Structures are given as C-alpha cells and as structure tokens.
Short mmCIF file of C-alpha atoms and ligand atoms in Angstrom, two decimals:
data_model
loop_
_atom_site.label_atom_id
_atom_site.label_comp_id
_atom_site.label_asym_id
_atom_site.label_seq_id
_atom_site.Cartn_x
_atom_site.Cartn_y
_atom_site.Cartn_z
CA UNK A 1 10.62 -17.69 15.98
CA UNK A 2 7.64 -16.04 17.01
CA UNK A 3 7.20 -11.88 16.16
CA UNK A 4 5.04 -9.85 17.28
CA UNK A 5 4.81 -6.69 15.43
CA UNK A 6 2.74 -3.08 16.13
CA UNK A 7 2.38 -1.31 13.33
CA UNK A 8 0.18 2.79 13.82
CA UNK A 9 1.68 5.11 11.16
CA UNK A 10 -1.47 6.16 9.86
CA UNK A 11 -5.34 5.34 10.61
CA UNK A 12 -5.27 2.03 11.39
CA UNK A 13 -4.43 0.17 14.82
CA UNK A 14 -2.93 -2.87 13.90
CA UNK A 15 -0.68 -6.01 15.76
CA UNK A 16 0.10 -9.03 13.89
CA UNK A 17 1.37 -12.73 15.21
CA UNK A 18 3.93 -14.34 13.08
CA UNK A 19 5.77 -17.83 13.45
CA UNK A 20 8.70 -17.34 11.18
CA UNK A 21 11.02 -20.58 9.84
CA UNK A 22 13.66 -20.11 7.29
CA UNK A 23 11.66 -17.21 5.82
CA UNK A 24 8.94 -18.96 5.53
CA UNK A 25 6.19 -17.20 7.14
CA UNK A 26 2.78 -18.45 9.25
CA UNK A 27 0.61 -15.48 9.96
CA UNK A 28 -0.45 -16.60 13.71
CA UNK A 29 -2.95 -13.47 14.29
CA UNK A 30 -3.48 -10.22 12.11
CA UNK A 31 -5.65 -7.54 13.74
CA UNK A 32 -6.50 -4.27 12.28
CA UNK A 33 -8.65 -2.25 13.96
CA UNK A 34 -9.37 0.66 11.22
CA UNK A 35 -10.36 4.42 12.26
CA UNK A 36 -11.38 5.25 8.65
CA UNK A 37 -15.24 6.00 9.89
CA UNK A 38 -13.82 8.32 12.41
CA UNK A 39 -11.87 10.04 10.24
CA UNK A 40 -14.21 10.27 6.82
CA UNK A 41 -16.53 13.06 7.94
CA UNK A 42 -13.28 15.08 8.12
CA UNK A 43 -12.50 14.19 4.38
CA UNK A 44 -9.03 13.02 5.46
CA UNK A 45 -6.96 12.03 8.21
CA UNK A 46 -6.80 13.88 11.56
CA UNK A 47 -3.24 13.33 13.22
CA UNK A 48 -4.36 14.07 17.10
CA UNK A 49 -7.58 12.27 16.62
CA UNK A 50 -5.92 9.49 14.79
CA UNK A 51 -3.37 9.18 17.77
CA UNK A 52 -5.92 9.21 20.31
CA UNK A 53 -8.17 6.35 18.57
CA UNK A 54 -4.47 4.36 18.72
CA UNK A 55 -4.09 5.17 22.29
CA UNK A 56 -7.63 4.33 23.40
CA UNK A 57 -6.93 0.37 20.97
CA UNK A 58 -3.41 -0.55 21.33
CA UNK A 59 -4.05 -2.68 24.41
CA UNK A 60 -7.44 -4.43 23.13
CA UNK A 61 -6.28 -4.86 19.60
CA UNK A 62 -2.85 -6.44 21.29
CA UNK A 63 -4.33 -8.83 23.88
CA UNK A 64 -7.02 -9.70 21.00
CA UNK A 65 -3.62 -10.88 18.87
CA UNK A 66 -2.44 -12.96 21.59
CA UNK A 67 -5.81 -14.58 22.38
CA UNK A 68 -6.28 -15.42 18.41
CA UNK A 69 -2.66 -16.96 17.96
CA UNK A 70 -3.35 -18.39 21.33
CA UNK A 71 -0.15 -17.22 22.67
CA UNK A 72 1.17 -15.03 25.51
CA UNK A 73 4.04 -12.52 25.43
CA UNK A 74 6.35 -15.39 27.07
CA UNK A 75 6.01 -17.33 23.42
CA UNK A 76 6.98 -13.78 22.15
CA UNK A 77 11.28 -13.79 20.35
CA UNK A 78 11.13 -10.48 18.78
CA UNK A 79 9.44 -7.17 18.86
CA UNK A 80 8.90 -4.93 15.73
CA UNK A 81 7.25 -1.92 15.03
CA UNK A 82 6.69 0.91 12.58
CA UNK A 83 9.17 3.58 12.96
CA UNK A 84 8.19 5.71 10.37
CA UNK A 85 7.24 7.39 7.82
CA UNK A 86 3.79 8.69 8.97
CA UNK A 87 1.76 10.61 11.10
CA UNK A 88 4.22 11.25 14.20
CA UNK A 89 1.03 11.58 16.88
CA UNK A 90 0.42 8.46 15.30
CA UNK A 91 3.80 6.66 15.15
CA UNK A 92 4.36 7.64 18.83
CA UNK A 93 1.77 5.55 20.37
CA UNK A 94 2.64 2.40 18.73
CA UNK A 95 6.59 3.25 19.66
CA UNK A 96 5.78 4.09 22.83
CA UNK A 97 3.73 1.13 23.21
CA UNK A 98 6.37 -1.53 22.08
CA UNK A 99 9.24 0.10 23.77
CA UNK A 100 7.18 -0.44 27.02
CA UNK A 101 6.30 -4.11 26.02
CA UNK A 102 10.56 -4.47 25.47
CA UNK A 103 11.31 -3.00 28.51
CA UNK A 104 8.75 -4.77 30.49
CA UNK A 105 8.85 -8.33 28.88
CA UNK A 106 12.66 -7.89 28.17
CA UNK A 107 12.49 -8.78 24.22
CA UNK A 108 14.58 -7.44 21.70
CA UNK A 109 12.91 -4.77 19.73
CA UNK A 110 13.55 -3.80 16.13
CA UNK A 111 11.99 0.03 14.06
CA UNK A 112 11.01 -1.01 10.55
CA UNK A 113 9.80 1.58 7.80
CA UNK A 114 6.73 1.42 6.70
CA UNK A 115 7.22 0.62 3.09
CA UNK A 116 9.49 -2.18 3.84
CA UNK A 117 6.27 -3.49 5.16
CA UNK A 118 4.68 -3.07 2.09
CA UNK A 119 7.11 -4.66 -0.27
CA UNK A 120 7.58 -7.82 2.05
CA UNK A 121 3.66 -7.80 2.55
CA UNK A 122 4.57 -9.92 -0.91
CA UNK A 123 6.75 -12.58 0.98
CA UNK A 124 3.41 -13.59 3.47
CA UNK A 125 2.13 -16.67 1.96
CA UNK A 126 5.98 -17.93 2.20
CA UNK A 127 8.11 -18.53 -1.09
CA UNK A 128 7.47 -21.34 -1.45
CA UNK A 129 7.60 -23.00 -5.12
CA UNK A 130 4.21 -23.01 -7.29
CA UNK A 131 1.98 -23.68 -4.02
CA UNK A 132 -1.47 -23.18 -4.55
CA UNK A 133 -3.88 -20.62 -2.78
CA UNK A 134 -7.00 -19.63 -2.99
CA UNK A 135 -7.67 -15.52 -3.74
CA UNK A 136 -10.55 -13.69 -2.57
CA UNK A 137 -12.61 -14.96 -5.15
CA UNK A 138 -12.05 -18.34 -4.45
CA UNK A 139 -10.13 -19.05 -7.70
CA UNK A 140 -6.97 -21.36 -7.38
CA UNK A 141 -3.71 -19.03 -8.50
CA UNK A 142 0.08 -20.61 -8.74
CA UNK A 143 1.97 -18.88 -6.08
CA UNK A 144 4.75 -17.05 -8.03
CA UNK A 145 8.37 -17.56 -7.68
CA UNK A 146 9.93 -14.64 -6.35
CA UNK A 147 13.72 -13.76 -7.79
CA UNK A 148 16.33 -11.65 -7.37
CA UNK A 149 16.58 -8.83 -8.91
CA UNK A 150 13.28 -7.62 -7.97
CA UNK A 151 11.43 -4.35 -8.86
CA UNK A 152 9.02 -3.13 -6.70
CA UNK A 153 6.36 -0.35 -7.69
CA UNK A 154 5.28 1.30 -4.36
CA UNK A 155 2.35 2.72 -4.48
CA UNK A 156 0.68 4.06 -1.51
CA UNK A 157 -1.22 7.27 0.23
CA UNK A 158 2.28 8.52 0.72
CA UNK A 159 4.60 6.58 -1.48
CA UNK A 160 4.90 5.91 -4.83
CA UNK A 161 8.54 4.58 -5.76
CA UNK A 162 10.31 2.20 -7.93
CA UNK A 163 12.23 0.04 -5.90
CA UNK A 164 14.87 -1.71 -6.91
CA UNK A 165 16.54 -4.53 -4.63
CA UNK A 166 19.19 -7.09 -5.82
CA UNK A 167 18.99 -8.59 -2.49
CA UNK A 168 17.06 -9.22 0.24
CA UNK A 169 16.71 -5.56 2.55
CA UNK A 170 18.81 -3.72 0.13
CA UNK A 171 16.72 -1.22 -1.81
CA UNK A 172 17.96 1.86 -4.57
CA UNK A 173 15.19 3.87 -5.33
CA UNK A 174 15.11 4.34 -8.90
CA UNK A 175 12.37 6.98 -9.25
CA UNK A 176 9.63 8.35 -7.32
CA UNK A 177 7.24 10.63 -7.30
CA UNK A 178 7.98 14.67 -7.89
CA UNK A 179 4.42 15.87 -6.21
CA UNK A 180 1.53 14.09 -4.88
CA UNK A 181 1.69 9.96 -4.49
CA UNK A 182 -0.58 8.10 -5.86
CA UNK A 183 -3.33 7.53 -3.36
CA UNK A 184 -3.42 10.92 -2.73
CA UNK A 185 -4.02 11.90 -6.06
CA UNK A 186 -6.96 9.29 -6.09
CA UNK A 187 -8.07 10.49 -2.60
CA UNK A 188 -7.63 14.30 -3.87
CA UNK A 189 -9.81 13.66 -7.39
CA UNK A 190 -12.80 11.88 -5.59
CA UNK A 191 -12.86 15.21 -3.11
CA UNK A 192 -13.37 16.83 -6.34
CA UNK A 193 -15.99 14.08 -7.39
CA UNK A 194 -17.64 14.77 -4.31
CA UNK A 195 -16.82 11.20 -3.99
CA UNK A 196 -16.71 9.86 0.24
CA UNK A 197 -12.79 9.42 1.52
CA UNK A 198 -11.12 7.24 0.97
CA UNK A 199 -11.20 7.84 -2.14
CA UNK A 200 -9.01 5.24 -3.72
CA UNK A 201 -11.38 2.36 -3.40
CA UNK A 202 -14.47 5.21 -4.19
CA UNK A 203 -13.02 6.05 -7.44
CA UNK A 204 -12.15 2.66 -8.35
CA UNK A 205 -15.67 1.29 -7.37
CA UNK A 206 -17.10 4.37 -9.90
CA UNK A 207 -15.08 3.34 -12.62
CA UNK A 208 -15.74 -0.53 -12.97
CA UNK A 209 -19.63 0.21 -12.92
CA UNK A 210 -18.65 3.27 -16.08
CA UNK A 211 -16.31 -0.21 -17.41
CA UNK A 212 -19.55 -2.11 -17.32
CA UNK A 213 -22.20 -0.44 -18.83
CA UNK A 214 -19.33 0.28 -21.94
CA UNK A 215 -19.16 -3.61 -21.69
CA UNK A 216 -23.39 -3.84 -22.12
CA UNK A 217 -22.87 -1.97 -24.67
CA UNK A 218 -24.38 1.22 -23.23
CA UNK A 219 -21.79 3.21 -25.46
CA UNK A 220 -23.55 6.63 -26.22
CA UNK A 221 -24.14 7.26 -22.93
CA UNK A 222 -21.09 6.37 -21.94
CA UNK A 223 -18.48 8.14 -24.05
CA UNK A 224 -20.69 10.99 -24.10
CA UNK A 225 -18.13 13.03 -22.24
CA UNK A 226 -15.49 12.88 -24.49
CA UNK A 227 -12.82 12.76 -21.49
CA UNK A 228 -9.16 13.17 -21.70
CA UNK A 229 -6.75 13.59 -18.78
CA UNK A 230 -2.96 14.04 -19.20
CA UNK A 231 -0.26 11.12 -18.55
CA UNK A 232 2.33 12.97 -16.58
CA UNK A 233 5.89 12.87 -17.40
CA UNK A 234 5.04 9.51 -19.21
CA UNK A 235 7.96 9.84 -21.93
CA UNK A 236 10.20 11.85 -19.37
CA UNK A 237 13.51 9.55 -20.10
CA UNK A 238 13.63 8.87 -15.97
CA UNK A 239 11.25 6.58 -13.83
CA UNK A 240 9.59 9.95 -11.85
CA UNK A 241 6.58 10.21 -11.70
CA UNK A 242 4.09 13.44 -10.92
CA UNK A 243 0.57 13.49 -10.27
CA UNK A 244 -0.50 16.46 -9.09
CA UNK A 245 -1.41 17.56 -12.89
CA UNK A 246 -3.85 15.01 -13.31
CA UNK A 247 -5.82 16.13 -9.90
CA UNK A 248 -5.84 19.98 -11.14
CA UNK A 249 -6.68 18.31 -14.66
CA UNK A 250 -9.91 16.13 -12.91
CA UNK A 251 -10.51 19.98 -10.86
CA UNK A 252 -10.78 21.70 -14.24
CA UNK A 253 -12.48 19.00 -15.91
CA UNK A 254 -15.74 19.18 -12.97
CA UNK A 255 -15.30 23.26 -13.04
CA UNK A 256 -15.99 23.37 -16.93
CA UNK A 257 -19.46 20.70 -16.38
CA UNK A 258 -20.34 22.90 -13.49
CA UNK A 259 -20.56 26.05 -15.78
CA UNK A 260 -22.20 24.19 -18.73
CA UNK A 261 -24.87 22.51 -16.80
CA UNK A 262 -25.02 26.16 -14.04
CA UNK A 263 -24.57 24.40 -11.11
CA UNK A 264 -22.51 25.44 -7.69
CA UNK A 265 -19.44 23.64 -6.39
CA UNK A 266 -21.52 22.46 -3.91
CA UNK A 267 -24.40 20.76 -5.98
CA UNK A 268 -24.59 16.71 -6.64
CA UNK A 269 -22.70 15.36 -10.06
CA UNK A 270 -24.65 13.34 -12.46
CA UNK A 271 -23.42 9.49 -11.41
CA UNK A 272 -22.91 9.14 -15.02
CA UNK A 273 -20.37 12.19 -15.10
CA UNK A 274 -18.41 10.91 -11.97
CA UNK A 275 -17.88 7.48 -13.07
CA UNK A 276 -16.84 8.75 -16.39
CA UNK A 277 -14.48 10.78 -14.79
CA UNK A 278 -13.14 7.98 -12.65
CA UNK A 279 -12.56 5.85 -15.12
CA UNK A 280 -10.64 8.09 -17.33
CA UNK A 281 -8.20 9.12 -14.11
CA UNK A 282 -7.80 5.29 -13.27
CA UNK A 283 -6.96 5.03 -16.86
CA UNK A 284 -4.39 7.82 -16.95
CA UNK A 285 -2.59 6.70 -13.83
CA UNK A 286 -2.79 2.89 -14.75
CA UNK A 287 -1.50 3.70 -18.22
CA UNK A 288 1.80 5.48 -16.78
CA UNK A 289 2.39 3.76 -13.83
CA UNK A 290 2.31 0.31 -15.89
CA UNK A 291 4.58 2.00 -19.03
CA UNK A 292 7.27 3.50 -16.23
CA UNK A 293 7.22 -0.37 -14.28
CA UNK A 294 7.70 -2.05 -17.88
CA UNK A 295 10.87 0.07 -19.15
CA UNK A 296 12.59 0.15 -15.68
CA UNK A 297 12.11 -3.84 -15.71
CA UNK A 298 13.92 -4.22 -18.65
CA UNK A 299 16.91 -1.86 -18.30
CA UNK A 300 17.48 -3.28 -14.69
CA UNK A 301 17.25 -6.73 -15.90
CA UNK A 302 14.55 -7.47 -13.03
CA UNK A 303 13.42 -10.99 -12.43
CA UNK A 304 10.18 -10.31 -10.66
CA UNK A 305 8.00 -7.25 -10.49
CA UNK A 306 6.35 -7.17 -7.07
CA UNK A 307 3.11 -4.77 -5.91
CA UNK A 308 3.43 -3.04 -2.64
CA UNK A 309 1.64 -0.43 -1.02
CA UNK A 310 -2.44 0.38 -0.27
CA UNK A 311 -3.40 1.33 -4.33
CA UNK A 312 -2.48 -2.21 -4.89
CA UNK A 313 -6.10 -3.24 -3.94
CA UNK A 314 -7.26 -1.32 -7.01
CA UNK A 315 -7.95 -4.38 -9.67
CA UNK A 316 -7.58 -2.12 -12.84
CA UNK A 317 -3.86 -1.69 -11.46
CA UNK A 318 -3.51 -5.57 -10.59
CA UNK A 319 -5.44 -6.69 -13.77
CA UNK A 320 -3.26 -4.48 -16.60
CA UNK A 321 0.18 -4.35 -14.96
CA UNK A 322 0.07 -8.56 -14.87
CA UNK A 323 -1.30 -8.78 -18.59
CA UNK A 324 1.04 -6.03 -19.05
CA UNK A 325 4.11 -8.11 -17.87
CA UNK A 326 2.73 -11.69 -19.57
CA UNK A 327 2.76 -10.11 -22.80
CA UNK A 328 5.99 -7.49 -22.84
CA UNK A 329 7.81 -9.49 -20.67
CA UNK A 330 7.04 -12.83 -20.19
CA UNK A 331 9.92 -14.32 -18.13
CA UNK A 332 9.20 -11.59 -15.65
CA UNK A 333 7.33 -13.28 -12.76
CA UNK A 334 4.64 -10.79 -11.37
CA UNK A 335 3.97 -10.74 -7.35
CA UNK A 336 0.94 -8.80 -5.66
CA UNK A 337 0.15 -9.66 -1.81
CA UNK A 338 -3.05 -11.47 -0.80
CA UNK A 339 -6.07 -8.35 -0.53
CA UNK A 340 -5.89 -8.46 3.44
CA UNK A 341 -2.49 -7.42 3.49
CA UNK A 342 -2.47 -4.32 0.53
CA UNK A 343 -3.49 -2.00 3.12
CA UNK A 344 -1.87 -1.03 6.32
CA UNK A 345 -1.15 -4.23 8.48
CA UNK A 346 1.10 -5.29 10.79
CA UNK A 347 1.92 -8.67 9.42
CA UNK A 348 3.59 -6.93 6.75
CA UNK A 349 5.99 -5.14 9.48
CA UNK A 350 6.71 -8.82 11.04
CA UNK A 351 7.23 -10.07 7.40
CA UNK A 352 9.82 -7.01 7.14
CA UNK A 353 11.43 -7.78 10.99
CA UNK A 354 11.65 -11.84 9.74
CA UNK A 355 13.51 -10.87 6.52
CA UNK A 356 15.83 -8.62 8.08
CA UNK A 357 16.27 -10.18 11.35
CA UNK A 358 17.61 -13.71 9.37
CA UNK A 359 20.07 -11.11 7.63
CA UNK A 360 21.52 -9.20 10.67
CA UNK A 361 24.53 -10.36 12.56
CA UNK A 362 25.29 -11.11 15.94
CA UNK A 363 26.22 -7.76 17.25
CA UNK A 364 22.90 -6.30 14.80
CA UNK A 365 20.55 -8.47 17.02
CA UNK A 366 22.14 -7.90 20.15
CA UNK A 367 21.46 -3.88 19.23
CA UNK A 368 18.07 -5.01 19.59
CA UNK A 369 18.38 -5.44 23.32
CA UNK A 370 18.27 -1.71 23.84
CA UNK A 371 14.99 -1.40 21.37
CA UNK A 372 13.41 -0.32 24.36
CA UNK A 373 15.35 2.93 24.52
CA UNK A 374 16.59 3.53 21.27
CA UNK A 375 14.05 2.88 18.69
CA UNK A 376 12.52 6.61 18.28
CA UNK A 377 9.75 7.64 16.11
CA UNK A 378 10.70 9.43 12.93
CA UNK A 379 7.60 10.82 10.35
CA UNK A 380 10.19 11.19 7.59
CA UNK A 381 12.33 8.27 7.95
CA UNK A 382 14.65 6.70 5.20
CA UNK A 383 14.55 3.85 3.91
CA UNK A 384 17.83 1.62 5.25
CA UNK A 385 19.59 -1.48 3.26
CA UNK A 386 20.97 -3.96 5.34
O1 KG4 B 401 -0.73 1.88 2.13
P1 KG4 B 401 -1.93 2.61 2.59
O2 KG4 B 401 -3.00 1.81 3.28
O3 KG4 B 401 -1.50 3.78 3.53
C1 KG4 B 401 -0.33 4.49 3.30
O4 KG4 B 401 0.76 3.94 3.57
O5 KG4 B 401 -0.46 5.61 2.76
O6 KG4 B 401 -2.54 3.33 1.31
C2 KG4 B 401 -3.66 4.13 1.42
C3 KG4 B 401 -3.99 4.68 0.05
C4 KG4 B 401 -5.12 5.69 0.09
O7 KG4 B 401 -4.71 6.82 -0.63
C5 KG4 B 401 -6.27 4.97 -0.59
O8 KG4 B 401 -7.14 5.84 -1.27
C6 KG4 B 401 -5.53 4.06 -1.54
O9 KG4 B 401 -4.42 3.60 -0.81
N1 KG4 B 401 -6.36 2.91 -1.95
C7 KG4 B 401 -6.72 2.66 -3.23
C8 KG4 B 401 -7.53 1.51 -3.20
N2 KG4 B 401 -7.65 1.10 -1.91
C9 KG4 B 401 -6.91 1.96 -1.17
N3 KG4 B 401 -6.44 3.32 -4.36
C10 KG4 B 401 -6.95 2.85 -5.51
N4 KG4 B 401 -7.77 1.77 -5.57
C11 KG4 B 401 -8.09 1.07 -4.46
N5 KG4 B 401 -8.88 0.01 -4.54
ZN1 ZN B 402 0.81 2.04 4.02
#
C-alpha cells in the first residue's frame, strides 16, 4: 500500500511517500522543507511564525512528494499525519491540511504521535535480515536484526524517554525525563556558549574539534580548564533522568570565566573555552544517558536497543552507546536510523501509520474513514499502544 504522510509539529514542513509490503518499507519520496534559518535569529522556535512558514509550504512541499515518487493522490491507500505532541499553531496546519486531502480525495486518515515516528524511523530500511547499506560515509554496515523486546532511548528537543515495547505499537514508558529533554538542554547550553541555535549539532560540532586537538596531542591547551559538570540523577535507582542541572552547571561554569578574564555577558568566548565546555557537557549527558540505557536493558531483558529522536544525529551518542552495548552486552543488537531520518521527517510518521495500520482490525481501519473529521490536533498528546 501506498502512504502518504504530513508530518508539521515543529519547524520543519515535511510529506513523505511510502510503498509499504509486509512491513517492509520503500521510501517513495521524503521532503523536508526546514524553517530553521527563519527561526535562528530568534534563538529558538517561534510558534505563529513557524505555523505560517507551514501554511505558506504545505502545498509545494506536497505536490513536490507526488512529482518525486511519481505518483498522484489516486495511487494514494492511506493518509497519516502528526497529531501531536508539538507546537499546536504548528500541528494545526498539517491537520488541517490532511483532513482536507481525506475529505476531498476520500482516503482513510490516521493521527500518529510524534515519537512513534521517531522510534519506527528505525524500521525504514525494512527488517530485513543482515542486508547491507551504505551510511553516510559510504562505509558498508550489516543491517541489524531488530527483536522483541525492544528498548528505545528517545531522545529529542522535547522527549527524552525509555521506551519499552514487547510488541509492535505497544510502548510502557519506563523513565523519562524530570526537567528539560535532552535537546533542549544542548540547545539551552550553546545559548550560554553564545553558540548559533540549534544548538545540538553546534555543540556537538565544538566538541569533536576540542576531541581532536586532545587526539594531536595538543593536551596543555586542552585540559587547561580543568572542567567538571555533574551527571544528574546517574545512580538514582530509577531510569529518570534530569537535565536542567547540567545547563545551570554550563551557566555557572561561563559566569565564573567571565569574572576571571572581566568580560560582559555579552562579549565573544575564547573558541578554546567553548569547545572545552562542549565537550565536557556532551560527555556528561553521553555518560548518563548510555549508563541509564545499559541497566534498564538488562533488568527488562531487552533484545535490541533502538535510537530514536533528533539528538540521535550526535555521533559521540551513536559512537559510545554501540561500543557501550558490544562490550556490556553483547547479544543486545543495537539499531540507530539512517542520518536523513534522525530529525523531524515524515517518513518516519508513514513508517509509524504502516506498523500500526498492519496491526489494527477491521472496525480500527474503517475508523479511519472519518479521519477527516475526527483526527484533532493535540500539543500534549499521549502516547497510545495498540
Ligand atoms: O526530533 P527533533 O528534530 O525535534 C523534536 O522532536 O524535538 O530534535 C531536535 C533536537 C534539537 O534540540 C537539536 O538541538 C537536537 O535535536 N539535535 C542534536 C543534534 N542534532 C540535532 N543534539 C545533539 N547532537 C546533534 N548532532
Ligand atoms: Zn522530533
């Protein structure tokens, strides 16, 4: 079956084309159209701006899909779209958009949260046994088997859960976040840093060059600062998490240089300073987001620890948490999804409709029929099992 899926929560405009068979799934078309220029002088997201940017790129960034899986809506089986969380300005459009498409091309239509998305944006390149694709570096990798039960460590601008699903749409969060998720703390420190938003992929950038010069053996210079940031609640017993500590830690941290070297909150940080910094808070949240993963793995008995969410672009948090699992726990298979679908997507949401449309029963899909007038946007959604 063919779905066509509309995803908006956030900054990013995005429809996606998927042919779906068994579960396996054929990415036809995958169009983002991203907003994050528009939105960076503001040092975050603006929710009216954001919606109109969606309202002025729906219809271009749809027909665009269409013309690239060289299909038109009549090729169309199923309609999906993000219901929520998010922005609700933002959610809105893309609602409103495919409840018109329903209603107009008379398709069923099916809400999905947003983090579903994420954790099926692992199921994309199919499930297929030990196939063999390339990454973004052009290096061969195994595909990994992915079994049942699986753990999933969401980690996202507005997420960051542990997941825990002994079945396909059936999810028990184990333990989440108390505070700020983790891309906001990242976004939140490189504020600090004076760093550009967003600042997940700032910070991270920062940190590999700090990573490098250590490696050229530049070490004076660069343990000069003598940095330590806390590891929040990392021996708390549960599988929360907190990170708003380590932001007001990284806030002190800059405050104190400021005063030692008299300059304003205003004034440039030494590069050398910032990517010391950046490593250090990479380190700290790598360190306990990989420790809480590890222990939750083993007392749930979890087959396969899958990725999910937009900090799993960051390669520190890749790199560690699968040397992490090969060495701790080595019949533990580890899943991350391709780069291109990490962050916000809408082949992710048609991954999510595929997995639980195959689930649903007869009277389920026929529910779908009335999409069109009973799908409503919802910025705090729940997360549903099937
Ligand atoms: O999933 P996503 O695209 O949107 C939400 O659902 O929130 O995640 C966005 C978050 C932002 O906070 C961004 O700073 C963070 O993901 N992010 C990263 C990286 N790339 C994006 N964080 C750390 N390292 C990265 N490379
Ligand atoms: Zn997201």
């Amino acid at each position: 079956m063919n779905i066509l899926a509309i995803e908006t929560s956030c900054d990013e405009t995005a429809v996606s084309i998927i042919s779906s068979e068994n579960d396996v799934l054929d990415v036809r078309a995958n169009i983002v159209s991203s907003q994050v220029e528009l939105h960076a002088k503001w040092g975050g997201v603006v929710p009216n701006l954001a919606a109109r940017e969606h309202t002025k790129n729906i219809l271009p960034v749809l027909s665009e899909a269409l013309e690239e899986a060289k299909m038109t809506h009549k090729d169309i089986n199923l309609l999906a779209v993000t219901q929520g969380p998010g922005l609700i300005p933002a959610l809105l459009i893309g609602t409103n958009a495919a409840k018109a498409f329903a209603y107009a091309w008379q398709k069923p239509l099916l809400g999905l949260h947003h983090i579903e998305g994420h954790i099926y944006a692992n199921f994309i390149r199919g499930n297929k046994k030990l196939e063999i694709r390339k990454t973004k570096e052009n290096k061969t990798e195994k595909e990994v088997k992915i079994q049942f039960p699986i753990l999933a460590l969401v980690v996202s601008g507005g997420h960051t859960q542990l997941v825990l699903m002994k079945e396909h749409c059936h999810y028990e969060i184990i333990g989440q976040t108390q505070d700020d998720a983790v891309g906001e703390a990242f976004d939140k420190a490189a504020r600090l840093l004076r760093l550009p938003y967003p600042g997940g992929p700032a910070i991270s950038a920062w940190a590999e060059k700090y990573e490098k010069r250590k490696m050229k053996n530049e070490k004076d210079k660069a343990d000069a600062y003598d940095l330590k940031l806390p590891r929040p609640m990392l021996h708390s017993g549960d599988y929360n998490f907190s990170f708003s500590g380590i932001k007001t830690a990284v806030l002190y941290t800059v405050r104190k240089y400021e005063k030692e070297h008299h300059l304003t909150t205003k004034d440039p940080l030494p590069e050398d300073f910032v990517q010391a910094v950046s490593l250090e808070f990479q380190n700290a949240v790598t360190e306990v987001l990989i420790k809480k993963t590890l222990k939750a793995a083993r007392e749930y008995g979890a087959q396969t620890i899958l990725l999910a969410g937009g900090v799993s672009a960051n390669t520190q948090l890749r790199d560690e948490l699968a040397t992490a699992i090969k060495e701790e726990i080595p019949t533990v298979t580890f899943s991350v999804p391709p780069f291109e679908y990490c962050l916000d997507n809408a082949a992710m949401i048609a991954a999510a409709a595929s997995f639980r449309w195959n689930k649903m029963s007869d009277v389920q899909r026929k529910e779908c029929d009335s999409g069109w007038k009973t799908v409503l946007a919802d910025s705090n959604l729940k997360m549903m099992s099937l």
